[in-house]
């Protein structure tokens, strides 16, 4: 008989006896069931001593005796018994040569590889490409993410070697937590950390004034207590004393709210003043509110004659002025005085078509300033308080203005 064929038959007989007396159903450390792979000492069994597959490998067969090698595996003549669950003799371009099944593919024998839950990071039921069973690949999620106390704990992931690992916690600032992770955009200031604001759906530090968007307009009546204004819940203090003195909170305090619509900018100013006066030819020498706009935000050292504006509203006056370009068309305003004559409220509407700046849109920034003039004795002005800065030159120098941001949808 042919020596090579005889060696092959001897190996087949040994393998049959080993299966009868060996631990046929135990599980190996590489995830393969013992019945789906060769015995550990298979290497000592004589096998054909050839480097290249015997002639005829890869051709169709029905039994071992059909093959010169003495091995018929998976319907083709093979260069070895190829009995391991994650080895195959019938792979494309490798027919006849016993080769590892590529990673991620099912084993040749059904249920040859264990399949364990992803949270264990253990075996995933497929082959690993080197003859064993694969563990859940690196990056497979093995634990849910969470977010609490403004800190996100990312989802745990398998390391590819059987261990579930967690990345370091990640602070959410300037955003807050969403359900299981940090938010990545905002819709309101509460979605941001206390030191930031929601600006065009992004949390960012901003020290200027913000005009909140509204799709409906408030009634310009000097009251400021309607439902439209109630949607703007932030007051800005006007408190920088730049000339004269302010004796106490009863002497003078002021604050404002800002709002915009596609048609106009709205400004609401509340002034508490223990002594209201209107007895001078110039409103700035009495009690008055001045509103400054620099629509292109150029903030020049002088007024540019294009869109730098100064509106003057004197307490108890019957009219108002725009001192630079006389842009008054369709500007509406109202002042209401408290019954005790110790406070008043100014409400003003500035149509975008009149002030003629860039098209209004969320994220637009313009130069802005509010000045409160205070006369306490009926003579000349006693104090001036501004919203932005520390200088008295807003009427001549737009560079003294602060910023106004249009926030919104």
Coordinates of C-alpha atoms in Angstrom, one line a residue:
X1 CA 0.0 0.0 0.0
X2 CA 1.1 3.6 -0.6
X3 CA 3.1 4.8 2.5
X4 CA 1.4 8.2 2.6
X5 CA -2.0 6.7 2.3
X6 CA -1.2 4.3 5.1
X7 CA -0.1 7.1 7.4
X8 CA -3.3 8.9 6.8
X9 CA -5.3 5.9 7.6
X10 CA -3.4 5.4 10.8
X11 CA -4.1 9.0 11.9
X12 CA -7.8 8.6 11.2
X13 CA -7.9 5.5 13.3
X14 CA -6.1 7.2 16.2
X15 CA -8.5 10.2 16.1
X16 CA -11.5 7.8 16.2
X17 CA -10.2 6.0 19.4
X18 CA -9.3 9.4 21.0
X19 CA -12.8 10.6 20.6
X20 CA -14.1 7.5 22.3
X21 CA -11.9 7.7 25.4
X22 CA -11.2 11.4 25.6
X23 CA -13.0 14.4 27.2
X24 CA -15.2 14.9 24.2
X25 CA -17.6 17.6 25.4
X26 CA -15.4 19.9 27.5
X27 CA -14.8 23.6 26.6
X28 CA -11.3 24.9 25.9
X29 CA -9.9 28.3 27.0
X30 CA -10.1 29.6 23.5
X31 CA -13.8 29.1 23.3
X32 CA -13.8 26.0 21.2
X33 CA -15.7 22.9 22.3
X34 CA -13.3 19.9 22.5
X35 CA -15.4 17.8 20.2
X36 CA -14.9 20.5 17.5
X37 CA -11.1 20.5 17.4
X38 CA -8.1 18.2 17.3
X39 CA -6.6 16.6 20.5
X40 CA -3.8 18.5 22.1
X41 CA -1.2 15.8 21.3
X42 CA -2.3 15.4 17.7
X43 CA 1.1 16.7 16.6
X44 CA 2.8 13.4 17.6
X45 CA 0.7 11.3 15.2
X46 CA 2.5 10.5 12.0
X47 CA 1.3 12.6 9.1
X48 CA 2.4 12.8 5.5
X49 CA 5.8 14.5 5.5
X50 CA 5.3 17.0 2.8
X51 CA 5.5 20.8 2.6
X52 CA 3.0 21.2 -0.3
X53 CA -0.5 19.7 -0.4
X54 CA -0.5 16.3 -2.0
X55 CA -1.7 16.1 -5.6
X56 CA -5.5 16.3 -5.9
X57 CA -6.1 18.5 -2.8
X58 CA -9.1 20.8 -3.4
X59 CA -10.9 18.4 -5.7
X60 CA -14.3 17.0 -4.8
X61 CA -14.5 13.9 -2.6
X62 CA -16.9 11.8 -0.7
X63 CA -14.6 9.8 1.5
X64 CA -11.0 9.7 2.6
X65 CA -10.0 7.0 0.2
X66 CA -11.0 9.4 -2.7
X67 CA -8.0 11.6 -1.8
X68 CA -4.3 11.0 -2.3
X69 CA -3.7 12.8 1.0
X70 CA -6.1 10.4 2.8
X71 CA -8.2 13.2 4.1
X72 CA -11.6 14.3 2.8
X73 CA -12.9 17.3 4.6
X74 CA -16.0 19.4 3.8
X75 CA -16.4 17.6 0.5
X76 CA -12.8 18.4 -0.8
X77 CA -9.5 16.6 -0.6
X78 CA -7.5 18.3 2.2
X79 CA -3.9 18.4 3.3
X80 CA -4.9 17.4 6.8
X81 CA -7.9 16.2 8.8
X82 CA -8.9 19.8 9.4
X83 CA -11.2 18.9 12.3
X84 CA -11.1 22.1 14.4
X85 CA -14.3 24.1 14.4
X86 CA -12.6 27.4 13.3
X87 CA -10.6 25.8 10.5
X88 CA -11.8 25.0 7.0
X89 CA -10.4 23.2 3.9
X90 CA -13.0 24.8 1.7
X91 CA -12.3 28.5 1.9
X92 CA -12.3 30.5 -1.4
X93 CA -8.9 30.5 -3.0
X94 CA -7.6 28.1 -0.3
X95 CA -9.5 24.9 -1.2
X96 CA -7.5 21.9 -0.1
X97 CA -5.4 23.7 2.4
X98 CA -6.6 23.6 6.0
X99 CA -6.8 27.3 7.0
X100 CA -8.2 29.4 9.9
X101 CA -11.7 30.8 9.2
X102 CA -11.5 34.6 8.9
X103 CA -12.4 36.7 12.0
X104 CA -16.0 37.4 12.6
X105 CA -17.3 34.4 10.5
X106 CA -19.3 31.6 12.0
X107 CA -17.4 28.4 12.8
X108 CA -17.5 25.5 10.4
X109 CA -19.3 23.3 13.0
X110 CA -22.5 24.7 14.4
X111 CA -22.2 25.9 18.0
X112 CA -18.4 25.2 18.0
X113 CA -17.8 28.6 19.6
X114 CA -19.4 29.9 22.8
X115 CA -21.5 33.0 22.5
X116 CA -21.5 35.2 25.7
X117 CA -23.4 38.4 26.5
X118 CA -21.7 41.7 25.4
X119 CA -21.5 43.0 28.9
X120 CA -19.1 40.1 29.7
X121 CA -16.8 41.0 26.8
X122 CA -16.3 37.2 26.4
X123 CA -16.7 35.1 23.3
X124 CA -19.0 36.4 20.6
X125 CA -19.7 33.1 18.9
X126 CA -17.5 33.7 15.8
X127 CA -14.0 32.7 14.8
X128 CA -10.9 34.9 15.6
X129 CA -9.0 34.3 12.3
X130 CA -6.2 32.3 13.9
X131 CA -8.1 29.1 14.6
X132 CA -9.8 30.0 17.9
X133 CA -13.0 31.8 18.9
X134 CA -13.2 35.5 18.9
X135 CA -14.0 37.7 21.9
X136 CA -16.2 40.7 21.6
X137 CA -14.1 43.2 19.6
X138 CA -12.6 46.3 21.0
X139 CA -15.1 49.2 21.2
X140 CA -18.2 46.9 21.8
X141 CA -20.3 48.7 24.4
X142 CA -20.5 46.6 27.6
X143 CA -22.1 49.1 29.9
X144 CA -24.5 52.1 29.6
X145 CA -23.4 55.7 29.8
X146 CA -24.8 57.9 32.5
X147 CA -24.8 61.6 33.4
X148 CA -25.2 63.3 36.8
X149 CA -24.0 66.3 38.6
X150 CA -23.0 67.9 35.3
X151 CA -20.6 65.0 34.6
X152 CA -20.9 62.3 32.0
X153 CA -19.6 58.8 32.6
X154 CA -19.1 57.4 29.0
X155 CA -20.4 53.9 28.1
X156 CA -18.0 51.1 29.1
X157 CA -16.4 49.3 26.1
X158 CA -14.7 46.0 25.6
X159 CA -10.9 46.0 25.1
X160 CA -11.0 43.1 22.7
X161 CA -9.2 40.8 25.2
X162 CA -12.2 40.0 27.4
X163 CA -12.3 43.0 29.8
X164 CA -14.9 45.7 30.0
X165 CA -13.2 49.1 30.6
X166 CA -14.5 52.6 31.4
X167 CA -13.1 55.9 30.1
X168 CA -12.6 58.7 32.6
X169 CA -15.6 60.9 33.5
X170 CA -16.2 63.9 31.3
X171 CA -17.4 67.3 32.6
X172 CA -20.3 68.7 30.6
X173 CA -19.5 72.4 31.0
X174 CA -20.6 74.7 29.5
X175 CA -23.6 72.4 28.9
X176 CA -25.7 70.5 31.4
X177 CA -26.6 66.8 31.4
X178 CA -29.2 65.4 29.1
X179 CA -30.6 61.8 29.7
X180 CA -27.4 59.7 29.6
X181 CA -24.8 62.2 28.2
X182 CA -23.8 65.8 28.1
X183 CA -26.0 68.0 26.0
X184 CA -24.4 69.4 22.9
X185 CA -26.7 72.3 22.2
X186 CA -29.1 74.5 24.2
X187 CA -32.6 75.9 23.8
X188 CA -32.7 78.1 26.9
X189 CA -30.2 79.4 29.5
X190 CA -31.2 76.6 31.9
X191 CA -29.5 74.2 29.5
X192 CA -26.1 75.9 30.2
X193 CA -24.0 76.3 33.3
X194 CA -24.7 79.3 35.5
X195 CA -21.8 81.3 34.1
X196 CA -22.8 81.0 30.5
X197 CA -25.8 81.8 28.3
X198 CA -27.6 80.0 25.5
X199 CA -26.6 82.0 22.4
X200 CA -27.9 80.6 19.1
X201 CA -28.2 77.2 20.6
X202 CA -24.7 77.2 21.9
X203 CA -23.6 77.8 25.5
X204 CA -21.0 80.5 25.7
X205 CA -19.8 83.2 28.0
X206 CA -21.4 86.6 27.2
X207 CA -21.2 89.8 29.1
X208 CA -23.3 92.0 27.0
X209 CA -27.1 92.5 26.9
X210 CA -29.4 90.0 25.4
X211 CA -32.7 90.7 23.5
X212 CA -34.9 87.7 23.7
X213 CA -36.8 86.7 20.6
X214 CA -40.6 86.8 20.5
X215 CA -43.0 86.1 17.7
X216 CA -45.6 88.5 19.0
X217 CA -45.2 92.2 20.0
X218 CA -46.1 93.7 23.4
X219 CA -48.4 96.6 23.8
X220 CA -46.3 99.8 24.0
X221 CA -48.1 101.4 26.9
X222 CA -45.4 102.0 29.5
X223 CA -46.8 99.3 31.7
X224 CA -44.6 96.3 30.8
X225 CA -46.7 93.7 32.6
X226 CA -48.4 92.0 29.7
X227 CA -47.9 88.3 28.9
X228 CA -45.4 89.0 26.1
X229 CA -42.9 90.8 28.4
X230 CA -43.4 88.1 31.0
X231 CA -41.6 85.6 28.7
X232 CA -38.4 87.7 29.2
X233 CA -37.5 86.7 32.8
X234 CA -34.1 88.5 33.0
X235 CA -33.6 92.1 34.1
X236 CA -30.4 93.9 33.5
X237 CA -29.3 96.5 36.1
X238 CA -28.3 100.0 34.9
X239 CA -26.0 101.0 37.8
X240 CA -22.6 102.4 36.7
X241 CA -22.5 105.9 38.1
X242 CA -20.3 108.0 35.7
X243 CA -21.1 111.5 37.0
X244 CA -22.5 113.1 40.2
X245 CA -23.5 110.9 43.1
X246 CA -26.4 108.5 43.9
X247 CA -27.1 108.6 47.6
X248 CA -29.2 105.4 48.1
X249 CA -31.5 102.9 46.4
X250 CA -34.3 105.3 47.1
X251 CA -32.4 108.1 45.3
X252 CA -32.0 106.2 42.0
X253 CA -32.1 102.6 40.7
X254 CA -32.8 101.4 37.2
X255 CA -33.1 98.2 35.2
X256 CA -34.2 97.1 31.8
X257 CA -35.6 94.2 29.7
X258 CA -35.0 93.7 25.9
X259 CA -36.9 91.9 23.3
X260 CA -37.0 91.6 19.5
X261 CA -39.3 90.4 16.8
X262 CA -38.8 90.2 13.0
X263 CA -40.3 93.8 12.9
X264 CA -38.8 95.7 15.8
X265 CA -36.5 96.0 18.8
X266 CA -38.3 96.6 22.1
X267 CA -36.8 98.2 25.2
X268 CA -38.4 98.3 28.7
X269 CA -36.8 100.5 31.4
X270 CA -37.9 100.9 35.0
X271 CA -36.5 103.8 37.0
X272 CA -37.0 104.3 40.7
X273 CA -36.3 107.9 41.6
X274 CA -37.3 109.6 44.8
X275 CA -37.5 113.0 43.1
X276 CA -38.8 113.4 39.6
X277 CA -38.1 116.7 37.7
X278 CA -38.9 118.2 34.3
X279 CA -38.1 121.9 34.3
X280 CA -35.3 122.4 31.9
X281 CA -35.1 123.2 28.2
X282 CA -32.8 120.2 27.7
X283 CA -34.1 116.8 28.7
X284 CA -30.7 115.6 29.7
X285 CA -30.6 118.1 32.5
X286 CA -33.7 116.6 34.1
X287 CA -34.9 113.0 34.6
X288 CA -34.6 111.2 31.3
X289 CA -33.7 107.9 29.6
X290 CA -31.3 107.9 26.7
X291 CA -31.0 104.8 24.3
X292 CA -28.0 104.5 22.0
X293 CA -27.7 102.2 19.0
X294 CA -24.7 101.4 16.8
X295 CA -26.3 99.1 14.2
X296 CA -23.1 98.0 12.4
X297 CA -21.3 97.7 15.7
X298 CA -18.4 99.8 14.4
X299 CA -17.9 101.5 17.8
X300 CA -16.1 104.4 16.4
X301 CA -14.5 107.3 18.2
X302 CA -17.1 109.5 16.6
X303 CA -20.6 109.0 15.2
X304 CA -20.4 107.7 11.6
X305 CA -23.5 109.6 10.2
X306 CA -24.9 106.2 9.0
X307 CA -26.4 104.1 11.8
X308 CA -25.1 105.5 15.1
X309 CA -28.3 106.8 16.9
X310 CA -29.2 108.6 20.1
X311 CA -32.8 108.5 21.3
X312 CA -33.8 110.8 24.2
X313 CA -37.0 110.3 26.2
X314 CA -37.5 112.9 28.9
X315 CA -39.7 112.1 31.9
X316 CA -43.1 113.8 31.5
X317 CA -42.2 115.1 28.0
X318 CA -44.8 114.9 25.3
X319 CA -42.3 114.0 22.6
X320 CA -38.9 112.3 22.1
X321 CA -35.9 113.1 19.9
X322 CA -33.3 111.2 17.9
X323 CA -30.5 113.6 18.0
X324 CA -28.1 112.3 15.3
X325 CA -30.1 111.4 12.1
X326 CA -33.7 112.1 13.1
X327 CA -34.8 108.5 12.6
X328 CA -38.2 108.8 14.2
X329 CA -40.6 107.2 11.7
X330 CA -42.9 104.7 13.3
X331 CA -40.9 104.7 16.6
X332 CA -43.5 104.3 19.4
X333 CA -43.1 104.9 23.1
X334 CA -44.9 105.5 26.3
X335 CA -43.9 106.5 29.9
X336 CA -46.0 105.6 32.9
X337 CA -45.4 107.3 36.3
X338 CA -46.3 105.5 39.5
X339 CA -49.0 107.1 41.7
X340 CA -46.5 108.1 44.3
X341 CA -44.3 109.8 41.7
X342 CA -41.3 107.9 42.9
X343 CA -40.8 105.7 39.8
X344 CA -41.6 105.6 36.1
X345 CA -41.5 103.0 33.3
X346 CA -40.4 103.7 29.7
X347 CA -41.4 101.3 26.9
X348 CA -40.2 101.9 23.4
X349 CA -40.4 100.2 20.0
X350 CA -37.8 100.7 17.3
X351 CA -38.8 99.3 13.9
X352 CA -35.9 97.7 12.1
X353 CA -37.0 99.5 9.0
X354 CA -36.4 102.8 10.7
X355 CA -33.1 102.2 12.5
X356 CA -31.9 100.5 9.2
X357 CA -29.3 98.2 10.5
X358 CA -28.4 94.7 9.3
X359 CA -31.3 92.2 8.8
X360 CA -32.4 91.1 12.3
X361 CA -31.5 87.5 13.0
X362 CA -30.5 85.3 16.0
X363 CA -26.9 85.9 16.7
X364 CA -26.7 89.5 15.4
X365 CA -24.8 91.8 17.7
X366 CA -25.1 95.6 17.7
X367 CA -23.6 98.4 19.7
X368 CA -26.0 99.4 22.6
X369 CA -26.1 101.7 25.5
X370 CA -28.7 103.0 28.0
X371 CA -28.1 106.2 30.1
X372 CA -30.3 107.4 33.0
X373 CA -30.2 111.1 33.7
X374 CA -31.1 112.2 37.2
X375 CA -32.1 115.6 38.6
X376 CA -33.0 115.8 42.3
X377 CA -33.3 119.5 43.0
X378 CA -34.8 121.2 39.9
X379 CA -31.4 122.8 39.0
X380 CA -28.9 121.1 36.7
X381 CA -28.5 117.3 36.4
X382 CA -27.2 115.7 39.6
X383 CA -26.1 112.3 38.4
X384 CA -25.8 110.1 35.4
X385 CA -25.9 106.3 35.4
X386 CA -25.0 104.1 32.4
X387 CA -25.5 100.4 31.7
X388 CA -22.1 99.8 30.0
X389 CA -18.7 101.3 30.8
X390 CA -17.5 104.0 33.1
X391 CA -17.5 107.1 30.9
X392 CA -19.9 110.0 30.3
X393 CA -19.2 110.3 26.5
X394 CA -21.9 108.1 25.0
X395 CA -23.4 111.1 23.2
X396 CA -20.1 111.7 21.3
X397 CA -18.3 108.4 21.2
X398 CA -20.0 105.0 20.2
X399 CA -16.8 103.2 21.4
X400 CA -18.3 103.6 24.9
X401 CA -21.3 101.4 24.0
X402 CA -21.6 97.8 25.1
X403 CA -23.0 94.9 23.0
X404 CA -26.5 93.8 22.5
X405 CA -27.1 90.2 21.2
X406 CA -30.3 89.1 19.5
X407 CA -31.0 85.7 21.0
X408 CA -33.8 83.5 19.7
X409 CA -35.0 80.5 17.7

